[in-house]
Amino acid sequence: MPRKVYVLDTSAVIAGFVPGLAKAEQVTVQEVLEEAHDLCSKLELETAVAAGKVRIVSPPSQALDEIRKQVTQTGDVVSAVDIKLLALALYLKRAGDEPELVTDDYAIQNLASLFGLPYQRIAMPGIKEVLRWEMVCPACGRRYPPPAHRCEVCGSRLVRKPRR
Ligand SMILES: [Zn+2]
């Protein structure tokens, strides 16, 4: 039977999903521990890590590359930490586990859907459909595929919008 593994992002840690309440295994990446540094949840998380209730795992570079490639294609704005968490979930899935991302971040949820990775939101309602982004010029209205940053015609800075 596949093991159920919760992959925690910083918002999950802040919201107090951790630690050790769920029977299932919980994992995160080192950077989340660092992001939680100044928060009151830090001590709780560190205690959970020390007690072996939350494991710190580094995803292999192959999984990281796959996620990065997809991020470039969809134009999602995600941090390096987010990419690591997604790569970790992807890696666990391929290893035969049953990962579930715990996150309130829409961009992470969007990418998770594209990879068929289940996620659980903490407080906010999740996205209903997978979004694809496009870059739109606010001055002349021209549209470009990501990762374009400036309008080729008028030079304005492009803004990111969901593609219809
Ligand atoms: Zn323009």
PDB file of C-alpha atoms and ligand atoms in Angstrom:
ATOM      1  CA  MET A   1       0.000   0.000   0.000  1.00  0.00           C
ATOM      2  CA  PRO A   2       1.349   3.441  -0.881  1.00  0.00           C
ATOM      3  CA  ARG A   3       2.302   5.625   2.019  1.00  0.00           C
ATOM      4  CA  LYS A   4       0.395   8.852   2.438  1.00  0.00           C
ATOM      5  CA  VAL A   5       2.881  11.725   2.696  1.00  0.00           C
ATOM      6  CA  TYR A   6       1.983  15.363   3.321  1.00  0.00           C
ATOM      7  CA  VAL A   7       4.301  17.872   1.670  1.00  0.00           C
ATOM      8  CA  LEU A   8       4.132  21.081   3.704  1.00  0.00           C
ATOM      9  CA  ASP A   9       4.800  24.550   2.356  1.00  0.00           C
ATOM     10  CA  THR A  10       5.432  27.621   4.484  1.00  0.00           C
ATOM     11  CA  SER A  11       1.770  28.668   4.458  1.00  0.00           C
ATOM     12  CA  ALA A  12       0.862  25.232   5.831  1.00  0.00           C
ATOM     13  CA  VAL A  13       3.403  25.629   8.590  1.00  0.00           C
ATOM     14  CA  ILE A  14       2.145  29.136   9.410  1.00  0.00           C
ATOM     15  CA  ALA A  15      -1.464  27.979   9.441  1.00  0.00           C
ATOM     16  CA  GLY A  16      -0.472  25.391  12.006  1.00  0.00           C
ATOM     17  CA  PHE A  17      -1.125  22.240  10.014  1.00  0.00           C
ATOM     18  CA  VAL A  18       1.929  20.756  11.628  1.00  0.00           C
ATOM     19  CA  PRO A  19       3.068  19.048  13.614  1.00  0.00           C
ATOM     20  CA  GLY A  20       2.330  15.509  14.272  1.00  0.00           C
ATOM     21  CA  LEU A  21      -1.422  15.838  14.368  1.00  0.00           C
ATOM     22  CA  ALA A  22      -1.927  13.869  11.206  1.00  0.00           C
ATOM     23  CA  LYS A  23      -1.108  10.191  11.390  1.00  0.00           C
ATOM     24  CA  ALA A  24       0.484  10.334   7.968  1.00  0.00           C
ATOM     25  CA  GLU A  25       4.095  11.165   7.318  1.00  0.00           C
ATOM     26  CA  GLN A  26       4.940  14.838   6.829  1.00  0.00           C
ATOM     27  CA  VAL A  27       7.845  16.186   4.812  1.00  0.00           C
ATOM     28  CA  THR A  28       9.153  19.571   3.755  1.00  0.00           C
ATOM     29  CA  VAL A  29      12.317  21.125   2.365  1.00  0.00           C
ATOM     30  CA  GLN A  30      15.076  22.868   4.266  1.00  0.00           C
ATOM     31  CA  GLU A  31      14.110  26.285   2.876  1.00  0.00           C
ATOM     32  CA  VAL A  32      10.673  26.125   4.501  1.00  0.00           C
ATOM     33  CA  LEU A  33      12.352  25.718   7.829  1.00  0.00           C
ATOM     34  CA  GLU A  34      14.377  28.826   7.020  1.00  0.00           C
ATOM     35  CA  GLU A  35      11.351  30.770   5.754  1.00  0.00           C
ATOM     36  CA  ALA A  36       9.549  30.020   8.979  1.00  0.00           C
ATOM     37  CA  HIS A  37      12.523  31.467  10.811  1.00  0.00           C
ATOM     38  CA  ASP A  38      10.910  34.602  12.177  1.00  0.00           C
ATOM     39  CA  LEU A  39       7.516  33.139  12.802  1.00  0.00           C
ATOM     40  CA  CYS A  40       6.043  31.791  15.954  1.00  0.00           C
ATOM     41  CA  SER A  41       5.506  28.496  14.136  1.00  0.00           C
ATOM     42  CA  LYS A  42       9.266  28.048  13.843  1.00  0.00           C
ATOM     43  CA  LEU A  43       9.760  26.503  17.240  1.00  0.00           C
ATOM     44  CA  GLU A  44       6.850  24.146  16.748  1.00  0.00           C
ATOM     45  CA  LEU A  45       8.205  23.053  13.383  1.00  0.00           C
ATOM     46  CA  GLU A  46      11.730  22.598  14.689  1.00  0.00           C
ATOM     47  CA  THR A  47      10.407  20.493  17.539  1.00  0.00           C
ATOM     48  CA  ALA A  48       8.508  18.351  15.065  1.00  0.00           C
ATOM     49  CA  VAL A  49      11.614  17.930  12.913  1.00  0.00           C
ATOM     50  CA  ALA A  50      13.713  17.047  15.935  1.00  0.00           C
ATOM     51  CA  ALA A  51      11.121  14.499  17.020  1.00  0.00           C
ATOM     52  CA  GLY A  52      11.139  12.951  13.563  1.00  0.00           C
ATOM     53  CA  LYS A  53       7.506  13.874  12.918  1.00  0.00           C
ATOM     54  CA  VAL A  54       8.430  16.086   9.980  1.00  0.00           C
ATOM     55  CA  ARG A  55      11.213  14.951   7.672  1.00  0.00           C
ATOM     56  CA  ILE A  56      13.419  17.341   5.687  1.00  0.00           C
ATOM     57  CA  VAL A  57      13.954  15.918   2.199  1.00  0.00           C
ATOM     58  CA  SER A  58      15.810  17.309  -0.823  1.00  0.00           C
ATOM     59  CA  PRO A  59      14.281  16.437  -4.195  1.00  0.00           C
ATOM     60  CA  PRO A  60      16.647  15.068  -6.881  1.00  0.00           C
ATOM     61  CA  SER A  61      17.747  17.454  -9.629  1.00  0.00           C
ATOM     62  CA  GLN A  62      15.828  15.584 -12.327  1.00  0.00           C
ATOM     63  CA  ALA A  63      12.502  16.348 -10.642  1.00  0.00           C
ATOM     64  CA  LEU A  64      13.577  19.957 -10.132  1.00  0.00           C
ATOM     65  CA  ASP A  65      14.366  20.319 -13.834  1.00  0.00           C
ATOM     66  CA  GLU A  66      10.971  18.944 -14.822  1.00  0.00           C
ATOM     67  CA  ILE A  67       9.125  21.393 -12.590  1.00  0.00           C
ATOM     68  CA  ARG A  68      11.261  24.328 -13.771  1.00  0.00           C
ATOM     69  CA  LYS A  69      10.511  23.477 -17.385  1.00  0.00           C
ATOM     70  CA  GLN A  70       6.772  23.460 -16.722  1.00  0.00           C
ATOM     71  CA  VAL A  71       6.984  26.753 -14.810  1.00  0.00           C
ATOM     72  CA  THR A  72       8.593  28.379 -17.849  1.00  0.00           C
ATOM     73  CA  GLN A  73       5.795  27.105 -20.065  1.00  0.00           C
ATOM     74  CA  THR A  74       2.843  28.143 -17.901  1.00  0.00           C
ATOM     75  CA  GLY A  75       4.342  31.432 -16.730  1.00  0.00           C
ATOM     76  CA  ASP A  76       3.429  30.733 -13.123  1.00  0.00           C
ATOM     77  CA  VAL A  77       5.193  32.948 -10.645  1.00  0.00           C
ATOM     78  CA  VAL A  78       6.655  30.659  -8.040  1.00  0.00           C
ATOM     79  CA  SER A  79       9.664  30.899  -5.764  1.00  0.00           C
ATOM     80  CA  ALA A  80      12.628  28.558  -5.708  1.00  0.00           C
ATOM     81  CA  VAL A  81      11.174  27.070  -2.540  1.00  0.00           C
ATOM     82  CA  ASP A  82       7.854  26.359  -4.276  1.00  0.00           C
ATOM     83  CA  ILE A  83       9.680  24.608  -7.114  1.00  0.00           C
ATOM     84  CA  LYS A  84      11.513  22.433  -4.599  1.00  0.00           C
ATOM     85  CA  LEU A  85       8.271  21.468  -2.861  1.00  0.00           C
ATOM     86  CA  LEU A  86       6.626  20.526  -6.161  1.00  0.00           C
ATOM     87  CA  ALA A  87       9.700  18.556  -7.195  1.00  0.00           C
ATOM     88  CA  LEU A  88       9.633  16.768  -3.856  1.00  0.00           C
ATOM     89  CA  ALA A  89       5.992  15.768  -4.332  1.00  0.00           C
ATOM     90  CA  LEU A  90       6.713  14.605  -7.887  1.00  0.00           C
ATOM     91  CA  TYR A  91       9.682  12.567  -6.684  1.00  0.00           C
ATOM     92  CA  LEU A  92       7.644  10.915  -3.908  1.00  0.00           C
ATOM     93  CA  LYS A  93       4.866  10.043  -6.337  1.00  0.00           C
ATOM     94  CA  ARG A  94       7.324   8.332  -8.683  1.00  0.00           C
ATOM     95  CA  ALA A  95       8.862   6.528  -5.724  1.00  0.00           C
ATOM     96  CA  GLY A  96       5.470   4.922  -5.119  1.00  0.00           C
ATOM     97  CA  ASP A  97       4.271   7.120  -2.277  1.00  0.00           C
ATOM     98  CA  GLU A  98       1.021   9.044  -2.212  1.00  0.00           C
ATOM     99  CA  PRO A  99       2.057  12.666  -1.736  1.00  0.00           C
ATOM    100  CA  GLU A 100      -0.348  15.488  -1.052  1.00  0.00           C
ATOM    101  CA  LEU A 101       0.802  19.096  -1.107  1.00  0.00           C
ATOM    102  CA  VAL A 102      -0.530  21.198   1.744  1.00  0.00           C
ATOM    103  CA  THR A 103      -0.545  24.782   0.518  1.00  0.00           C
ATOM    104  CA  ASP A 104      -2.649  27.910   0.152  1.00  0.00           C
ATOM    105  CA  ASP A 105      -0.599  29.123  -2.777  1.00  0.00           C
ATOM    106  CA  TYR A 106      -2.575  29.249  -6.034  1.00  0.00           C
ATOM    107  CA  ALA A 107       0.484  29.000  -8.255  1.00  0.00           C
ATOM    108  CA  ILE A 108       1.597  25.824  -6.463  1.00  0.00           C
ATOM    109  CA  GLN A 109      -1.919  24.375  -6.714  1.00  0.00           C
ATOM    110  CA  ASN A 110      -2.024  25.213 -10.405  1.00  0.00           C
ATOM    111  CA  LEU A 111       1.275  23.478 -11.115  1.00  0.00           C
ATOM    112  CA  ALA A 112       0.331  20.538  -8.905  1.00  0.00           C
ATOM    113  CA  SER A 113      -2.778  20.007 -11.061  1.00  0.00           C
ATOM    114  CA  LEU A 114      -0.677  19.954 -14.218  1.00  0.00           C
ATOM    115  CA  PHE A 115       1.478  17.182 -12.767  1.00  0.00           C
ATOM    116  CA  GLY A 116      -1.489  15.250 -11.377  1.00  0.00           C
ATOM    117  CA  LEU A 117      -0.302  15.857  -7.834  1.00  0.00           C
ATOM    118  CA  PRO A 118      -3.066  16.058  -5.235  1.00  0.00           C
ATOM    119  CA  TYR A 119      -3.113  19.067  -2.954  1.00  0.00           C
ATOM    120  CA  GLN A 120      -5.004  20.139   0.097  1.00  0.00           C
ATOM    121  CA  ARG A 121      -5.682  23.757   0.828  1.00  0.00           C
ATOM    122  CA  ILE A 122      -5.600  25.096   4.305  1.00  0.00           C
ATOM    123  CA  ALA A 123      -8.032  27.988   4.405  1.00  0.00           C
ATOM    124  CA  MET A 124      -8.569  29.507   0.993  1.00  0.00           C
ATOM    125  CA  PRO A 125     -10.803  27.923  -1.632  1.00  0.00           C
ATOM    126  CA  GLY A 126      -8.741  26.162  -4.272  1.00  0.00           C
ATOM    127  CA  ILE A 127      -8.705  26.982  -7.919  1.00  0.00           C
ATOM    128  CA  LYS A 128     -11.442  25.399  -9.984  1.00  0.00           C
ATOM    129  CA  GLU A 129      -9.534  24.880 -13.163  1.00  0.00           C
ATOM    130  CA  VAL A 130      -5.961  24.880 -14.290  1.00  0.00           C
ATOM    131  CA  LEU A 131      -4.936  28.366 -15.250  1.00  0.00           C
ATOM    132  CA  ARG A 132      -2.623  29.218 -18.068  1.00  0.00           C
ATOM    133  CA  TRP A 133      -1.117  32.661 -18.048  1.00  0.00           C
ATOM    134  CA  GLU A 134      -0.434  35.186 -20.725  1.00  0.00           C
ATOM    135  CA  MET A 135       1.384  38.490 -20.664  1.00  0.00           C
ATOM    136  CA  VAL A 136      -0.720  41.513 -21.632  1.00  0.00           C
ATOM    137  CA  CYS A 137       0.466  45.007 -22.510  1.00  0.00           C
ATOM    138  CA  PRO A 138      -1.525  47.491 -20.397  1.00  0.00           C
ATOM    139  CA  ALA A 139      -0.895  50.278 -22.937  1.00  0.00           C
ATOM    140  CA  CYS A 140      -1.794  48.732 -26.295  1.00  0.00           C
ATOM    141  CA  GLY A 141      -3.455  45.485 -25.296  1.00  0.00           C
ATOM    142  CA  ARG A 142      -1.157  43.158 -27.245  1.00  0.00           C
ATOM    143  CA  ARG A 143      -0.754  39.679 -25.811  1.00  0.00           C
ATOM    144  CA  TYR A 144       2.412  37.634 -25.485  1.00  0.00           C
ATOM    145  CA  PRO A 145       3.232  34.149 -24.218  1.00  0.00           C
ATOM    146  CA  PRO A 146       5.265  34.024 -21.010  1.00  0.00           C
ATOM    147  CA  PRO A 147       7.998  34.704 -20.096  1.00  0.00           C
ATOM    148  CA  ALA A 148       7.806  37.959 -22.134  1.00  0.00           C
ATOM    149  CA  HIS A 149       8.361  41.048 -20.008  1.00  0.00           C
ATOM    150  CA  ARG A 150       8.100  44.028 -22.341  1.00  0.00           C
ATOM    151  CA  CYS A 151       5.794  44.909 -25.200  1.00  0.00           C
ATOM    152  CA  GLU A 152       7.661  44.599 -28.496  1.00  0.00           C
ATOM    153  CA  VAL A 153       5.609  47.416 -30.022  1.00  0.00           C
ATOM    154  CA  CYS A 154       5.391  50.113 -27.370  1.00  0.00           C
ATOM    155  CA  GLY A 155       7.925  48.947 -24.812  1.00  0.00           C
ATOM    156  CA  SER A 156       5.520  48.913 -21.856  1.00  0.00           C
ATOM    157  CA  ARG A 157       6.011  46.513 -18.996  1.00  0.00           C
ATOM    158  CA  LEU A 158       3.649  43.548 -19.432  1.00  0.00           C
ATOM    159  CA  VAL A 159       1.252  42.314 -16.762  1.00  0.00           C
ATOM    160  CA  ARG A 160       0.367  38.689 -16.173  1.00  0.00           C
ATOM    161  CA  LYS A 161      -3.267  37.660 -16.716  1.00  0.00           C
ATOM    162  CA  PRO A 162      -5.070  34.313 -16.784  1.00  0.00           C
ATOM    163  CA  ARG A 163      -5.482  33.164 -20.382  1.00  0.00           C
ATOM    164  CA  ARG A 164      -9.051  32.545 -21.515  1.00  0.00           C
TER     165      ARG A 164
HETATM  166 ZN    ZN B   1       2.239  47.627 -26.087  1.00  0.00          ZN
END
